[in-house]
Amino acid sequence: TFDGCSSLRSIAIPQDVTSIGSSAFRSCSALTSIMMPDGITSIDTFAFANCSNLIEINLPSQLTSIANFMFDGCSNLTSINIPENVTTIGKSAFRNCVALTGIEIPENVNAIESNAFSGCQRLENIGVAYGNMAYQVVGNCLIEIDTKTLIRGCAASNIPDDFNIVTTIGNYAFESCTGLTSIAIPGNVTS
């Protein structure tokens, strides 16, 4: 792996590679560009964690999950395109991506694990693709439909005041929302 390589600025991963291992590029602080072939189906935990100069990345279209801590601490990551085949966004996957301003959850995502977006201070827009049966966005709040839990909000959020949409505000839902100036918790929220 290139774990901790502070001089690596860019890399083109060969076409025959199908997976990237745990911590493969972790703490490559100078890394700004990664070219990955579409044949990659698996990227393991901490793969790009603490790549503090990584600004954007195009993930392979065959990828099926965003692993735990995959982009943790990528403090300059401003945009990410999550492929349509992704079904899971792992624990703390985008934790402390302080420059990330928007996220679009694809239709097939059916699991977003704890703290996936904690520490995303500049998160302004959250979207969910049409047809996603597990999550919805109402009032710029990311809501798990089955549990009626608000799992992530941002400075521009309005918590819906409908018992059929939100009854619970999840752990760390507004953590590090530095632009948040006020919040109104409606009567339908019981937890």
PDB file of C-alpha atoms in Angstrom:
ATOM      1  CA  THR A   1       0.000   0.000   0.000  1.00  0.00           C
ATOM      2  CA  PHE A   2       0.890   3.683  -0.141  1.00  0.00           C
ATOM      3  CA  ASP A   3      -0.276   4.317   3.436  1.00  0.00           C
ATOM      4  CA  GLY A   4       1.312   7.539   4.693  1.00  0.00           C
ATOM      5  CA  CYS A   5       3.121   8.373   1.452  1.00  0.00           C
ATOM      6  CA  SER A   6       3.354  12.159   1.653  1.00  0.00           C
ATOM      7  CA  SER A   7       4.924  12.637  -1.796  1.00  0.00           C
ATOM      8  CA  LEU A   8       2.328  10.790  -3.916  1.00  0.00           C
ATOM      9  CA  ARG A   9       0.362  13.444  -5.854  1.00  0.00           C
ATOM     10  CA  SER A  10      -1.587  11.389  -8.390  1.00  0.00           C
ATOM     11  CA  ILE A  11      -2.063   7.787  -9.380  1.00  0.00           C
ATOM     12  CA  ALA A  12      -3.720   5.869 -12.184  1.00  0.00           C
ATOM     13  CA  ILE A  13      -4.779   2.429 -10.999  1.00  0.00           C
ATOM     14  CA  PRO A  14      -4.249  -0.270 -13.663  1.00  0.00           C
ATOM     15  CA  GLN A  15      -7.268  -1.597 -15.600  1.00  0.00           C
ATOM     16  CA  ASP A  16      -6.957  -5.151 -14.256  1.00  0.00           C
ATOM     17  CA  VAL A  17      -7.321  -4.119 -10.580  1.00  0.00           C
ATOM     18  CA  THR A  18     -10.688  -5.132  -9.082  1.00  0.00           C
ATOM     19  CA  SER A  19     -10.252  -4.144  -5.427  1.00  0.00           C
ATOM     20  CA  ILE A  20      -8.418  -1.628  -3.253  1.00  0.00           C
ATOM     21  CA  GLY A  21      -7.374  -2.837   0.187  1.00  0.00           C
ATOM     22  CA  SER A  22      -7.779  -1.337   3.626  1.00  0.00           C
ATOM     23  CA  SER A  23      -5.755   1.851   4.220  1.00  0.00           C
ATOM     24  CA  ALA A  24      -4.256   1.615   0.704  1.00  0.00           C
ATOM     25  CA  PHE A  25      -3.883   5.401   0.335  1.00  0.00           C
ATOM     26  CA  ARG A  26      -4.521   6.435   3.921  1.00  0.00           C
ATOM     27  CA  SER A  27      -2.794   9.692   4.939  1.00  0.00           C
ATOM     28  CA  CYS A  28      -1.359  10.366   1.473  1.00  0.00           C
ATOM     29  CA  SER A  29      -1.534  14.059   2.268  1.00  0.00           C
ATOM     30  CA  ALA A  30      -0.337  15.301  -1.158  1.00  0.00           C
ATOM     31  CA  LEU A  31      -2.699  13.097  -3.178  1.00  0.00           C
ATOM     32  CA  THR A  32      -4.982  15.241  -5.343  1.00  0.00           C
ATOM     33  CA  SER A  33      -5.930  12.891  -8.176  1.00  0.00           C
ATOM     34  CA  ILE A  34      -6.864   9.215  -8.455  1.00  0.00           C
ATOM     35  CA  MET A  35      -7.939   7.554 -11.685  1.00  0.00           C
ATOM     36  CA  MET A  36      -9.740   4.262 -11.106  1.00  0.00           C
ATOM     37  CA  PRO A  37     -10.992   1.749 -13.672  1.00  0.00           C
ATOM     38  CA  ASP A  38     -14.708   0.941 -13.689  1.00  0.00           C
ATOM     39  CA  GLY A  39     -13.911  -2.720 -12.982  1.00  0.00           C
ATOM     40  CA  ILE A  40     -13.152  -2.026  -9.308  1.00  0.00           C
ATOM     41  CA  THR A  41     -15.962  -3.577  -7.277  1.00  0.00           C
ATOM     42  CA  SER A  42     -14.518  -3.298  -3.774  1.00  0.00           C
ATOM     43  CA  ILE A  43     -12.733  -0.556  -1.822  1.00  0.00           C
ATOM     44  CA  ASP A  44     -11.976  -1.408   1.799  1.00  0.00           C
ATOM     45  CA  THR A  45     -12.007   0.599   5.044  1.00  0.00           C
ATOM     46  CA  PHE A  46      -9.843   3.709   5.457  1.00  0.00           C
ATOM     47  CA  ALA A  47      -8.753   3.438   1.790  1.00  0.00           C
ATOM     48  CA  PHE A  48      -8.565   7.233   1.317  1.00  0.00           C
ATOM     49  CA  ALA A  49      -8.818   8.396   4.937  1.00  0.00           C
ATOM     50  CA  ASN A  50      -6.897  11.573   5.743  1.00  0.00           C
ATOM     51  CA  CYS A  51      -6.034  12.331   2.108  1.00  0.00           C
ATOM     52  CA  SER A  52      -6.301  15.983   3.033  1.00  0.00           C
ATOM     53  CA  ASN A  53      -5.642  17.392  -0.464  1.00  0.00           C
ATOM     54  CA  LEU A  54      -8.096  15.159  -2.309  1.00  0.00           C
ATOM     55  CA  ILE A  55     -10.686  17.550  -3.793  1.00  0.00           C
ATOM     56  CA  GLU A  56     -12.884  15.262  -5.857  1.00  0.00           C
ATOM     57  CA  ILE A  57     -12.969  11.640  -6.868  1.00  0.00           C
ATOM     58  CA  ASN A  58     -14.945   9.654  -9.414  1.00  0.00           C
ATOM     59  CA  LEU A  59     -15.716   6.265  -7.968  1.00  0.00           C
ATOM     60  CA  PRO A  60     -15.950   3.208 -10.243  1.00  0.00           C
ATOM     61  CA  SER A  61     -19.440   2.449 -11.540  1.00  0.00           C
ATOM     62  CA  GLN A  62     -19.282  -1.190 -10.347  1.00  0.00           C
ATOM     63  CA  LEU A  63     -18.649  -0.248  -6.705  1.00  0.00           C
ATOM     64  CA  THR A  64     -21.365  -1.629  -4.402  1.00  0.00           C
ATOM     65  CA  SER A  65     -20.500  -0.028  -1.057  1.00  0.00           C
ATOM     66  CA  ILE A  66     -18.769   2.954   0.508  1.00  0.00           C
ATOM     67  CA  ALA A  67     -16.718   1.275   3.241  1.00  0.00           C
ATOM     68  CA  ASN A  68     -16.409   2.368   6.865  1.00  0.00           C
ATOM     69  CA  PHE A  69     -14.122   5.407   7.241  1.00  0.00           C
ATOM     70  CA  MET A  70     -13.360   5.366   3.481  1.00  0.00           C
ATOM     71  CA  PHE A  71     -13.025   9.170   3.219  1.00  0.00           C
ATOM     72  CA  ASP A  72     -12.693  10.029   6.913  1.00  0.00           C
ATOM     73  CA  GLY A  73     -10.697  13.242   7.288  1.00  0.00           C
ATOM     74  CA  CYS A  74     -10.597  14.177   3.593  1.00  0.00           C
ATOM     75  CA  SER A  75     -10.849  17.807   4.611  1.00  0.00           C
ATOM     76  CA  ASN A  76     -10.738  19.293   1.087  1.00  0.00           C
ATOM     77  CA  LEU A  77     -13.157  16.875  -0.574  1.00  0.00           C
ATOM     78  CA  THR A  78     -15.790  19.154  -2.089  1.00  0.00           C
ATOM     79  CA  SER A  79     -17.741  16.708  -4.226  1.00  0.00           C
ATOM     80  CA  ILE A  80     -18.334  13.001  -4.555  1.00  0.00           C
ATOM     81  CA  ASN A  81     -20.339  11.067  -7.092  1.00  0.00           C
ATOM     82  CA  ILE A  82     -21.720   7.930  -5.456  1.00  0.00           C
ATOM     83  CA  PRO A  83     -22.259   5.251  -8.136  1.00  0.00           C
ATOM     84  CA  GLU A  84     -25.748   3.853  -8.792  1.00  0.00           C
ATOM     85  CA  ASN A  85     -24.723   0.317  -7.734  1.00  0.00           C
ATOM     86  CA  VAL A  86     -23.874   1.381  -4.172  1.00  0.00           C
ATOM     87  CA  THR A  87     -26.255  -0.119  -1.597  1.00  0.00           C
ATOM     88  CA  THR A  88     -24.427   0.747   1.638  1.00  0.00           C
ATOM     89  CA  ILE A  89     -22.712   3.847   2.990  1.00  0.00           C
ATOM     90  CA  GLY A  90     -20.575   2.688   5.879  1.00  0.00           C
ATOM     91  CA  LYS A  91     -19.929   3.968   9.359  1.00  0.00           C
ATOM     92  CA  SER A  92     -18.150   7.350   9.391  1.00  0.00           C
ATOM     93  CA  ALA A  93     -17.577   7.035   5.622  1.00  0.00           C
ATOM     94  CA  PHE A  94     -17.440  10.823   5.119  1.00  0.00           C
ATOM     95  CA  ARG A  95     -16.651  11.856   8.689  1.00  0.00           C
ATOM     96  CA  ASN A  96     -14.837  15.188   8.929  1.00  0.00           C
ATOM     97  CA  CYS A  97     -15.114  15.946   5.206  1.00  0.00           C
ATOM     98  CA  VAL A  98     -15.439  19.585   6.227  1.00  0.00           C
ATOM     99  CA  ALA A  99     -15.466  20.994   2.660  1.00  0.00           C
ATOM    100  CA  LEU A 100     -18.238  18.696   1.381  1.00  0.00           C
ATOM    101  CA  THR A 101     -21.207  20.915   0.507  1.00  0.00           C
ATOM    102  CA  GLY A 102     -23.647  18.451  -1.024  1.00  0.00           C
ATOM    103  CA  ILE A 103     -24.416  14.766  -1.228  1.00  0.00           C
ATOM    104  CA  GLU A 104     -26.785  12.792  -3.461  1.00  0.00           C
ATOM    105  CA  ILE A 105     -27.876   9.359  -2.212  1.00  0.00           C
ATOM    106  CA  PRO A 106     -28.485   6.968  -5.151  1.00  0.00           C
ATOM    107  CA  GLU A 107     -31.667   4.961  -5.615  1.00  0.00           C
ATOM    108  CA  ASN A 108     -30.184   1.620  -4.502  1.00  0.00           C
ATOM    109  CA  VAL A 109     -28.757   2.752  -1.141  1.00  0.00           C
ATOM    110  CA  ASN A 110     -30.662   0.869   1.559  1.00  0.00           C
ATOM    111  CA  ALA A 111     -28.263   1.309   4.498  1.00  0.00           C
ATOM    112  CA  ILE A 112     -26.516   4.408   5.821  1.00  0.00           C
ATOM    113  CA  GLU A 113     -24.558   3.498   8.916  1.00  0.00           C
ATOM    114  CA  SER A 114     -23.876   5.649  11.974  1.00  0.00           C
ATOM    115  CA  ASN A 115     -21.990   8.912  11.679  1.00  0.00           C
ATOM    116  CA  ALA A 116     -21.662   8.576   7.891  1.00  0.00           C
ATOM    117  CA  PHE A 117     -21.675  12.377   7.531  1.00  0.00           C
ATOM    118  CA  SER A 118     -20.614  13.543  10.994  1.00  0.00           C
ATOM    119  CA  GLY A 119     -18.287  16.510  11.002  1.00  0.00           C
ATOM    120  CA  CYS A 120     -19.406  17.661   7.533  1.00  0.00           C
ATOM    121  CA  GLN A 121     -19.564  21.295   8.617  1.00  0.00           C
ATOM    122  CA  ARG A 122     -20.389  22.846   5.240  1.00  0.00           C
ATOM    123  CA  LEU A 123     -23.044  20.366   4.144  1.00  0.00           C
ATOM    124  CA  GLU A 124     -25.788  22.491   2.597  1.00  0.00           C
ATOM    125  CA  ASN A 125     -27.707  20.175   0.286  1.00  0.00           C
ATOM    126  CA  ILE A 126     -28.770  16.579   0.736  1.00  0.00           C
ATOM    127  CA  GLY A 127     -30.545  14.720  -2.023  1.00  0.00           C
ATOM    128  CA  VAL A 128     -31.988  11.249  -2.519  1.00  0.00           C
ATOM    129  CA  ALA A 129     -32.569   9.798  -5.971  1.00  0.00           C
ATOM    130  CA  TYR A 130     -36.139   9.191  -7.065  1.00  0.00           C
ATOM    131  CA  GLY A 131     -37.149   5.596  -6.385  1.00  0.00           C
ATOM    132  CA  ASN A 132     -35.088   5.103  -3.227  1.00  0.00           C
ATOM    133  CA  MET A 133     -37.345   3.112  -0.892  1.00  0.00           C
ATOM    134  CA  ALA A 134     -35.211   3.442   2.266  1.00  0.00           C
ATOM    135  CA  TYR A 135     -34.493   7.178   2.475  1.00  0.00           C
ATOM    136  CA  GLN A 136     -36.099  10.477   1.613  1.00  0.00           C
ATOM    137  CA  VAL A 137     -35.255  14.130   1.944  1.00  0.00           C
ATOM    138  CA  VAL A 138     -37.860  16.495   3.354  1.00  0.00           C
ATOM    139  CA  GLY A 139     -36.935  20.012   4.400  1.00  0.00           C
ATOM    140  CA  ASN A 140     -33.297  19.290   3.553  1.00  0.00           C
ATOM    141  CA  CYS A 141     -33.288  16.550   6.212  1.00  0.00           C
ATOM    142  CA  LEU A 142     -32.115  13.035   5.344  1.00  0.00           C
ATOM    143  CA  ILE A 143     -34.730  10.688   6.792  1.00  0.00           C
ATOM    144  CA  GLU A 144     -34.785   6.904   7.140  1.00  0.00           C
ATOM    145  CA  ILE A 145     -38.315   6.034   6.040  1.00  0.00           C
ATOM    146  CA  ASP A 146     -38.972   2.837   8.056  1.00  0.00           C
ATOM    147  CA  THR A 147     -37.839   4.229  11.415  1.00  0.00           C
ATOM    148  CA  LYS A 148     -38.967   7.828  10.726  1.00  0.00           C
ATOM    149  CA  THR A 149     -35.537   8.937  11.911  1.00  0.00           C
ATOM    150  CA  LEU A 150     -33.825  12.128  10.833  1.00  0.00           C
ATOM    151  CA  ILE A 151     -30.277  10.885  10.339  1.00  0.00           C
ATOM    152  CA  ARG A 152     -28.614  14.002   8.946  1.00  0.00           C
ATOM    153  CA  GLY A 153     -29.552  17.618   8.813  1.00  0.00           C
ATOM    154  CA  CYS A 154     -27.682  20.729   7.809  1.00  0.00           C
ATOM    155  CA  ALA A 155     -27.844  24.488   8.263  1.00  0.00           C
ATOM    156  CA  ALA A 156     -30.700  24.754   5.748  1.00  0.00           C
ATOM    157  CA  SER A 157     -32.857  22.022   7.333  1.00  0.00           C
ATOM    158  CA  ASN A 158     -36.501  22.365   8.351  1.00  0.00           C
ATOM    159  CA  ILE A 159     -37.601  19.403  10.448  1.00  0.00           C
ATOM    160  CA  PRO A 160     -40.947  18.192   9.045  1.00  0.00           C
ATOM    161  CA  ASP A 161     -43.850  18.519  11.478  1.00  0.00           C
ATOM    162  CA  ASP A 162     -45.644  15.376  10.345  1.00  0.00           C
ATOM    163  CA  PHE A 163     -45.889  12.164  12.423  1.00  0.00           C
ATOM    164  CA  ASN A 164     -45.705  10.149   9.200  1.00  0.00           C
ATOM    165  CA  ILE A 165     -42.271  11.559   8.326  1.00  0.00           C
ATOM    166  CA  VAL A 166     -40.151  12.173  11.457  1.00  0.00           C
ATOM    167  CA  THR A 167     -40.597  11.018  15.047  1.00  0.00           C
ATOM    168  CA  THR A 168     -36.929  10.611  16.013  1.00  0.00           C
ATOM    169  CA  ILE A 169     -33.828  12.738  15.615  1.00  0.00           C
ATOM    170  CA  GLY A 170     -30.884  10.355  15.363  1.00  0.00           C
ATOM    171  CA  ASN A 171     -27.494  10.523  17.016  1.00  0.00           C
ATOM    172  CA  TYR A 172     -25.233  13.270  15.678  1.00  0.00           C
ATOM    173  CA  ALA A 173     -27.891  14.438  13.189  1.00  0.00           C
ATOM    174  CA  PHE A 174     -26.724  18.055  13.407  1.00  0.00           C
ATOM    175  CA  GLU A 175     -23.164  17.522  14.640  1.00  0.00           C
ATOM    176  CA  SER A 176     -20.756  20.208  13.386  1.00  0.00           C
ATOM    177  CA  CYS A 177     -23.462  22.171  11.566  1.00  0.00           C
ATOM    178  CA  THR A 178     -21.576  25.398  12.167  1.00  0.00           C
ATOM    179  CA  GLY A 179     -23.973  27.464  10.056  1.00  0.00           C
ATOM    180  CA  LEU A 180     -26.991  26.420  12.114  1.00  0.00           C
ATOM    181  CA  THR A 181     -28.416  29.492  13.853  1.00  0.00           C
ATOM    182  CA  SER A 182     -31.704  28.155  15.198  1.00  0.00           C
ATOM    183  CA  ILE A 183     -33.687  24.963  15.388  1.00  0.00           C
ATOM    184  CA  ALA A 184     -37.359  24.242  15.968  1.00  0.00           C
ATOM    185  CA  ILE A 185     -38.183  20.719  17.063  1.00  0.00           C
ATOM    186  CA  PRO A 186     -41.808  20.014  16.154  1.00  0.00           C
ATOM    187  CA  GLY A 187     -44.240  18.200  18.480  1.00  0.00           C
ATOM    188  CA  ASN A 188     -44.212  15.050  16.353  1.00  0.00           C
ATOM    189  CA  VAL A 189     -40.635  14.339  17.453  1.00  0.00           C
ATOM    190  CA  THR A 190     -40.826  12.002  20.429  1.00  0.00           C
ATOM    191  CA  SER A 191     -37.198  10.943  20.713  1.00  0.00           C
TER     192      SER A 191
END
